[in-house]
XYZ file of C-alpha atoms in Angstrom:
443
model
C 173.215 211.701 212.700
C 175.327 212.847 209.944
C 176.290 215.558 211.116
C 179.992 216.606 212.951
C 179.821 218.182 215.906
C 182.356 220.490 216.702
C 183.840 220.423 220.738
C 181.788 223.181 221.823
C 178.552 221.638 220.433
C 179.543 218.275 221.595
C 180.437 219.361 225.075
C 176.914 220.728 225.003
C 174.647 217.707 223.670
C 176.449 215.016 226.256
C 175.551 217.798 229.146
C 172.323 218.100 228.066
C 171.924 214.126 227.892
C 172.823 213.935 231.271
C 176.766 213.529 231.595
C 179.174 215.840 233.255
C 179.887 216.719 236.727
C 176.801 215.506 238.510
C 177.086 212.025 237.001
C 181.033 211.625 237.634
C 181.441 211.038 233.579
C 182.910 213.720 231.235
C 182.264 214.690 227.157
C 185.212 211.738 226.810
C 182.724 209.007 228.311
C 180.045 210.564 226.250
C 181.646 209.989 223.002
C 182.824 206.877 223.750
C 179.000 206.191 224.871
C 177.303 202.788 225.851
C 177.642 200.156 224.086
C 173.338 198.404 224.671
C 170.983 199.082 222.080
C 166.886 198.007 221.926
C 166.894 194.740 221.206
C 170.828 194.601 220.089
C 169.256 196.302 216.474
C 167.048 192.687 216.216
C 170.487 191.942 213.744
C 169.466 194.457 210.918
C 171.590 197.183 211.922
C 174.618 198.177 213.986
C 174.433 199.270 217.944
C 176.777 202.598 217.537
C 176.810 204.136 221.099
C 173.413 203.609 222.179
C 171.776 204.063 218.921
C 170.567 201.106 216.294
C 172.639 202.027 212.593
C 170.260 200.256 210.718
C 170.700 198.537 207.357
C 168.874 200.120 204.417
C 165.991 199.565 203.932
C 165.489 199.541 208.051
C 164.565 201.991 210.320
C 163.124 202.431 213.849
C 164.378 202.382 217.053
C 165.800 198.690 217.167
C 165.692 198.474 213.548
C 162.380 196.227 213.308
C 160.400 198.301 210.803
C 160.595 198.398 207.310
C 158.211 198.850 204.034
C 156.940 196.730 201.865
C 156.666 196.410 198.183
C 153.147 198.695 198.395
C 154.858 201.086 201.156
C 153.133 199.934 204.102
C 155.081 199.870 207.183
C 156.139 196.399 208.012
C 157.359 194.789 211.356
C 160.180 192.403 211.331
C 159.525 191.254 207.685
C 160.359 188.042 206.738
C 160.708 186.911 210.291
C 156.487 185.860 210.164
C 155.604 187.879 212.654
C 152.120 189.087 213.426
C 150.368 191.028 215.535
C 148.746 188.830 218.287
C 144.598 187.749 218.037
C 144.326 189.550 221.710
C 143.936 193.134 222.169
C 145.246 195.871 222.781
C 146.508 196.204 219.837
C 149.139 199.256 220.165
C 150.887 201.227 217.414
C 154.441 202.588 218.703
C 155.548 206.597 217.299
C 158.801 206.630 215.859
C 160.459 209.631 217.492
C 164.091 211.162 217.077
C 166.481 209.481 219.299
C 166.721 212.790 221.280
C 163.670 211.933 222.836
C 164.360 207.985 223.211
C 167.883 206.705 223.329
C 169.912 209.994 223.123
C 170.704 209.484 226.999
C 173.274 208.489 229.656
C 172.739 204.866 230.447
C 173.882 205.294 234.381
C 171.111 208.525 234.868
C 168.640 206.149 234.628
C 170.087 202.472 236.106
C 167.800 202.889 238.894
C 164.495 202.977 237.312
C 165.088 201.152 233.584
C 161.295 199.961 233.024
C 160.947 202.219 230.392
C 163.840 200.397 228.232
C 162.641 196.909 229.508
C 158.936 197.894 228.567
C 160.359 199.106 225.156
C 162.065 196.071 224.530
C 158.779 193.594 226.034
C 156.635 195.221 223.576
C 158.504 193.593 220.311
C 158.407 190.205 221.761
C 154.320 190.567 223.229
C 152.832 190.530 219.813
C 151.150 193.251 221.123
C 152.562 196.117 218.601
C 150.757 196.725 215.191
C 152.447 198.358 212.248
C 148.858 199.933 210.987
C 148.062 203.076 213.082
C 144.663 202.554 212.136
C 144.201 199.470 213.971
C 145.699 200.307 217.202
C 143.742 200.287 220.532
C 146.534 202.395 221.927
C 149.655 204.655 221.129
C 152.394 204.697 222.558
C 154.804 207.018 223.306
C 158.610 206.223 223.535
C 159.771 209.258 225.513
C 161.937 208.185 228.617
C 160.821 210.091 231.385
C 162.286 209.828 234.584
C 163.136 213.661 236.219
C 160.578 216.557 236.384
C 162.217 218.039 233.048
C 161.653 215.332 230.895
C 157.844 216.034 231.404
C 158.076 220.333 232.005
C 160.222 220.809 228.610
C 160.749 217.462 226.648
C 157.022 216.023 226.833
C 155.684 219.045 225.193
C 158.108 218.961 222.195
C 157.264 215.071 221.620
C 153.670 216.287 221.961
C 154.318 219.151 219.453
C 156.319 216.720 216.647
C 153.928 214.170 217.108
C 150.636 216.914 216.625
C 152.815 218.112 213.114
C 153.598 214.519 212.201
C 150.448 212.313 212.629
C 146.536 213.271 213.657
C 145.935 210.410 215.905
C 146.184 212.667 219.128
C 144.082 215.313 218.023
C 141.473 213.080 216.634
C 141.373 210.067 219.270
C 139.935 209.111 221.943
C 141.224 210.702 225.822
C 143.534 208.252 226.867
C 144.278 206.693 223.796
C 147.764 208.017 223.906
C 149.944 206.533 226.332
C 153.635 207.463 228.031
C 155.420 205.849 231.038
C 157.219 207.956 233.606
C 159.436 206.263 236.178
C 159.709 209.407 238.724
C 158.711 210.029 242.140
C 155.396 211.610 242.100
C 154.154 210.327 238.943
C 152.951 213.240 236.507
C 152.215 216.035 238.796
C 156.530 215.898 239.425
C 157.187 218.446 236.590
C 155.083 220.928 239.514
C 151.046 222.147 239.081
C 152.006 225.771 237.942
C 152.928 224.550 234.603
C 149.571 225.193 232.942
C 150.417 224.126 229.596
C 150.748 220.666 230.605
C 147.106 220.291 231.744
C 145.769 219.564 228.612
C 148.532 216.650 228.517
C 148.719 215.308 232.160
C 144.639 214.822 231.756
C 144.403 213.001 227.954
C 146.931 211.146 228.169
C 147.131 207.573 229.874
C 149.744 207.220 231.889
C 152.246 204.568 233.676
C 153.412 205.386 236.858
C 154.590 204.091 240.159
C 152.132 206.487 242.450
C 148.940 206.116 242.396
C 147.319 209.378 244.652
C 143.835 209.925 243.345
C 142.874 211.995 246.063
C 144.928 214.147 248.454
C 142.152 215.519 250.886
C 144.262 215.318 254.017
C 148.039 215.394 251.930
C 148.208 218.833 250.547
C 151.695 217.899 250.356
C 151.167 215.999 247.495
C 149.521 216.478 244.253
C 146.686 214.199 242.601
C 148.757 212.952 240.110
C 146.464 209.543 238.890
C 143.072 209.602 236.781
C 141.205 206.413 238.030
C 139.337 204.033 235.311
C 142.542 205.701 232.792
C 145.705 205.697 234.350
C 147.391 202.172 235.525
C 149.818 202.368 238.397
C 152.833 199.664 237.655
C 155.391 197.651 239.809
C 158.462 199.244 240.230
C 160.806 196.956 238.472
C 163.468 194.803 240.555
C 166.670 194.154 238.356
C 167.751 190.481 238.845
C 171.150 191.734 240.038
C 169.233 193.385 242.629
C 166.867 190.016 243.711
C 170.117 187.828 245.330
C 170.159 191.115 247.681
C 166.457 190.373 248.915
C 166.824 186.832 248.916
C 163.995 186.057 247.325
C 165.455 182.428 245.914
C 165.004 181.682 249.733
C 161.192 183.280 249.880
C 158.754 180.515 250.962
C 157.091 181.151 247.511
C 159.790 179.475 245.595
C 159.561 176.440 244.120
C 162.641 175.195 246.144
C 161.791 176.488 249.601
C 161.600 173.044 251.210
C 165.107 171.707 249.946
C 166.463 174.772 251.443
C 164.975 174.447 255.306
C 163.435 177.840 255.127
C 162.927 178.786 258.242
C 159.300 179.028 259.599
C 157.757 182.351 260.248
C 158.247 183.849 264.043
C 157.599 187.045 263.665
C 153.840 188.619 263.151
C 153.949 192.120 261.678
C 157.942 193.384 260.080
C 159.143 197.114 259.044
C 162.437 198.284 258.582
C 163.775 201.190 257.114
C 163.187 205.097 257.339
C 160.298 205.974 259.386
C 160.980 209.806 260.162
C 161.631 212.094 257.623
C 164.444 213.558 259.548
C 166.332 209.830 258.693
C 166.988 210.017 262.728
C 165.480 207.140 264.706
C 161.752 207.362 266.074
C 161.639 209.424 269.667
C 159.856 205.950 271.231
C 159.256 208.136 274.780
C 156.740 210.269 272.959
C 153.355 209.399 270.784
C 152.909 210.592 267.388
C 152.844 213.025 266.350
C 155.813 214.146 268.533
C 157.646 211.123 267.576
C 159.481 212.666 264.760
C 160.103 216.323 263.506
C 158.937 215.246 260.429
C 155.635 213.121 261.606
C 152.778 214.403 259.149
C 154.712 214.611 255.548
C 157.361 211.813 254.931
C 155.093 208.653 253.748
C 151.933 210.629 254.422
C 152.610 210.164 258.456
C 151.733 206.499 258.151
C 155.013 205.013 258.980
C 155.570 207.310 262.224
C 152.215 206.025 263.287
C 152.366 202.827 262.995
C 155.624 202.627 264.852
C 154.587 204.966 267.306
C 151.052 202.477 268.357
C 152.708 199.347 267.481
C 156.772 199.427 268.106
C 157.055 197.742 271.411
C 154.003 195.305 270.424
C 155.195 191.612 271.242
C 155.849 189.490 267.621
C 156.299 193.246 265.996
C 159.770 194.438 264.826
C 159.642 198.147 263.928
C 162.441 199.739 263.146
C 165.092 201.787 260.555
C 167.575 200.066 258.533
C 168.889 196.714 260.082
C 170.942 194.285 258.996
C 169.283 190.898 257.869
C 166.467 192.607 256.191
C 166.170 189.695 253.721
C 165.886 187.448 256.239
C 163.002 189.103 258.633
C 161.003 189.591 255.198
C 161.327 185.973 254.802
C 160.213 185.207 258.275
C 157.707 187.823 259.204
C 153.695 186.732 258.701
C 153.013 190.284 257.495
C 154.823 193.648 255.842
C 153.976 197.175 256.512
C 153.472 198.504 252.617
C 153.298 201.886 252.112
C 154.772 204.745 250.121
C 157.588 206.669 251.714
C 158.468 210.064 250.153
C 156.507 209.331 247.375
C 155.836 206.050 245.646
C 157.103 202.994 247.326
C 158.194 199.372 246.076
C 157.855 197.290 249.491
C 154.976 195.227 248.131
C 157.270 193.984 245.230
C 159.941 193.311 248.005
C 157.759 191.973 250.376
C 155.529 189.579 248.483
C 158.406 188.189 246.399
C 159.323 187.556 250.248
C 156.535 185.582 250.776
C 155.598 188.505 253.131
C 151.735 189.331 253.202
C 151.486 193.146 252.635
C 149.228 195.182 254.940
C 148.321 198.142 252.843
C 147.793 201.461 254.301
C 147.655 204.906 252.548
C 144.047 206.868 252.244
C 143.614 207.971 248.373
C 146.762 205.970 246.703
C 146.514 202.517 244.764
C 148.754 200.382 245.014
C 150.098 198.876 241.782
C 146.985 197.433 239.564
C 144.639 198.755 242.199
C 141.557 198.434 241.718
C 141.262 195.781 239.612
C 143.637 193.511 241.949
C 142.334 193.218 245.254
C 144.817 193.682 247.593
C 142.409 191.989 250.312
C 142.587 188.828 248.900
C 146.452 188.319 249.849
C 146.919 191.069 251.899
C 145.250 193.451 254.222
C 144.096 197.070 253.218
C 143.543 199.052 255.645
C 142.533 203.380 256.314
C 145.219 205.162 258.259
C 142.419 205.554 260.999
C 142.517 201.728 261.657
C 146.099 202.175 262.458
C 146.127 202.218 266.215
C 143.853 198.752 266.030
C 145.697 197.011 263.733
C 146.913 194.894 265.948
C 143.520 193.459 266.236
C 142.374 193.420 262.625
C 145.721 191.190 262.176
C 144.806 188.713 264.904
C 141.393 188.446 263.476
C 142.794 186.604 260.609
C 142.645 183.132 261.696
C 144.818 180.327 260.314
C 142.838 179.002 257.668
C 142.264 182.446 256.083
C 145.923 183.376 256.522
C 147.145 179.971 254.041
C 144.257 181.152 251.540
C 145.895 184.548 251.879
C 149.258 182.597 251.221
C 148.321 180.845 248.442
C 147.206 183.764 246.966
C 150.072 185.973 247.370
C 152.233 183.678 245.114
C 149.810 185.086 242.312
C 149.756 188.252 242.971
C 153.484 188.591 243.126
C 153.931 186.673 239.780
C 152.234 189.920 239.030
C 153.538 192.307 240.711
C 157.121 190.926 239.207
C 158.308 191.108 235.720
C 159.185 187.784 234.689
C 158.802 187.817 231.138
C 161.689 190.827 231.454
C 164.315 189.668 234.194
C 163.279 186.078 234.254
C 160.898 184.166 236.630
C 160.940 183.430 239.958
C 158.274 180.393 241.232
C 158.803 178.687 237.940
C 156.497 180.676 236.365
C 156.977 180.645 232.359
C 157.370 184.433 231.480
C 155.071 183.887 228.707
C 151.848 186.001 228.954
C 149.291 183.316 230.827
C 149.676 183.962 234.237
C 147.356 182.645 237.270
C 144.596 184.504 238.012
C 143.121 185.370 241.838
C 140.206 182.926 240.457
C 142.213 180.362 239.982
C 144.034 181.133 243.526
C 140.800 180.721 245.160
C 140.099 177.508 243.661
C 143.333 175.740 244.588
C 142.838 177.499 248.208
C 139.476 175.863 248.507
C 140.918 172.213 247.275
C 139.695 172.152 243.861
């Protein structure tokens, strides 16, 4: 960090961090850089363009860590803070900045769980200063485009293999590294061999869950089952007035605000071919759209093409109000698009019970969350009849469904980062499906 860049070297670090031409900024914006840092430095350093100047004595990414009088690393000392009696129990690398916060803000706005999770890990309890104690590693590497796993993954791996022997000597899946992209860790493409060894040991977060592709060649298995955890894409709170999910029947306030009861049955807006052109509604998939097999695995052309002109269905692209028809719709079509999808975060904030279709892909915390229990899963050959697997859910079942739903989509949001939505506290004791199916029962 000392050292003075000259114009030519300058130009070339803010290109390679993202800025120029593509992003609309220059090497002037770079310099001037953003002005956020982890934690705002936790007050024992200065933010100086992105990156915590900490106070000596101070070091880390936000500043937290620091030795004490034996030389043992220390986290926030003198604050009190310990590591919380629940595991995991996860130790955090301390890389160079060019892998963590050397980086234009804006090139990653849409997809910022990776500096929300980085942040949510201080304030868990969850982190442990004593490598030897961890349950897990993690990796702060922001990962968000096919590069930053192809070429920058494998020098993190390499500077963490010459700095510390916890990879080499631990357990698979020990390690662990969050990637935000589209198609989840095969995006940096299968040919690139030398990231087998990396893509297979290490546990990873992603939005896409394909464990097996047998009839999408299209895509890659990209998710280990039993090692790798698929996550909710994150919605941004400036983003939630857009969906209207103060309005959802979920929320607290729903009744003051004469939410409107729900007329429709089954609700799915939004691109359906991959062509972007509207469905061809004279002719049955797969002639419905050019593009009727690849774009969301051929599960959204289907489903409009058996179900479109269905009575108490609306089917269609983008339309205005979309907010409002989530809101008022009994059940949402979720289901990835050209890769991962976010529609059951959308829809269940909604109060919208997702019907889950997509043969080899978990949804977010599938397995372990059953989907079934507030929504319906179905195979894409049940598509043409699931019209009548919907009916068959009578009314009784449906409000149990209901009821449930409001749990799984204090899950499926992150309250304890962008706040909470149904009252919830944002702490870490959320309601459980087992307690859903107790207050659905009467107890």
């Amino acid at each position: 960090c000392e050292k003075i860049l000259t114009d030519e070297e300058l130009e070339s670090r803010c290109s390679s961090l993202g800025y120029g031409v593509r992003y609309s900024m220059n090497v002037a914006a770079c310099a001037r850089g953003p002005s956020h840092c982890i934690n705002q430095c936790n007050d024992r350093g200065s933010c100086e363009r992105g990156f915590c100047s900490c106070m000596p004595g101070h070091y880390g990414i936000d500043c937290s860590l620091s030795l004490d009088d034996q030389g043992r690393p220390q986290i926030l000392q003198g604050t009190g803070y310990v590591t919380r009696s629940k595991r995991p129990w996860i130790y955090m690398y301390d890389l160079p900045p060019e892998f963590t916060i050397w980086i234009y803000f804006m090139r990653q706005v849409d997809r910022p769980t990776f500096f929300f999770f980085l942040q949510r890990l201080l304030g868990s309890g969850a982190l442990t200063a004593d490598p030897q104690k961890a349950d897990f590693f993690f990796i702060p590497h922001y990962m968000r485009h096919p590069e930053d796993i192809a070429v920058k993954l494998v020098k993190v791996m390499a500077y963490i293999n010459t700095t510390w022997p916890y990879y080499q000597h631990g357990r698979k899946g020990s390690h662990v590294v969050l990637h935000t992209g589209d198609w989840g860790k095969m995006e940096a493409a299968p040919w690139f061999k030398k990231l087998d060894g990396l893509r297979n040991n290490l546990t990873w977060l992603t939005h896409w869950g394909i464990y097996n592709n047998s009839n999408k060649n299209h895509w890659a298995v990209a998710h280990t089952p039993g090692q790798d955890v698929v996550i909710p894409v994150i919605t941004p709170m400036n983003r939630l007035p857009v969906f209207g999910h103060e309005k959802s029947p979920l929320h607290p306030g729903a009744q003051k605000l004469n939410v409107p009861p729900k007329d429709k049955i089954f609700f799915h807006a939004g691109r359906i071919c991959g062509e972007f052109r509207p469905p061809n509604t004279s002719r049955p998939w797969p002639d419905n759209c050019m593009d009727a097999k690849r774009y969301s695995g051929g599960i959204r052309q289907r489903v409009h093409s058996f179900h479109h002109n269905r009575t108490g269905y609306l089917i269609s692209n983008h339309i205005p109000q979309y907010a409002s028809h989530l809101r008022t719709s009994k059940w949402c079509l979720s289901t990835q698009g050209g890769g991962h999808g976010n529609r059951q975060v959308i829809g269940t904030l909604a109060g919208c019970n997702p019907v889950s279709i997509g043969d080899g892909i978990y949804e977010p915390f599938e397995p372990e969350m059953d989907y079934n229990k507030f929504g319906i899963k179905l195979r894409e050959a049940d598509i043409p009849e699931m019209h009548k697997i919907i009916e068959s859910v009578g009314e009784e079942e449906y409000a149990r469904k209901q009821v449930a739903l409001r749990c799984a989509a204090q899950h499926l949001h992150y309250a304890s980062m962008v706040g909470g939505m149904m009252q919830e506290s944002g702490t870490s004791r959320f309601c459980s499906f087992n307690v859903c199916e107790s207050v659905s029962k009467g107890a």
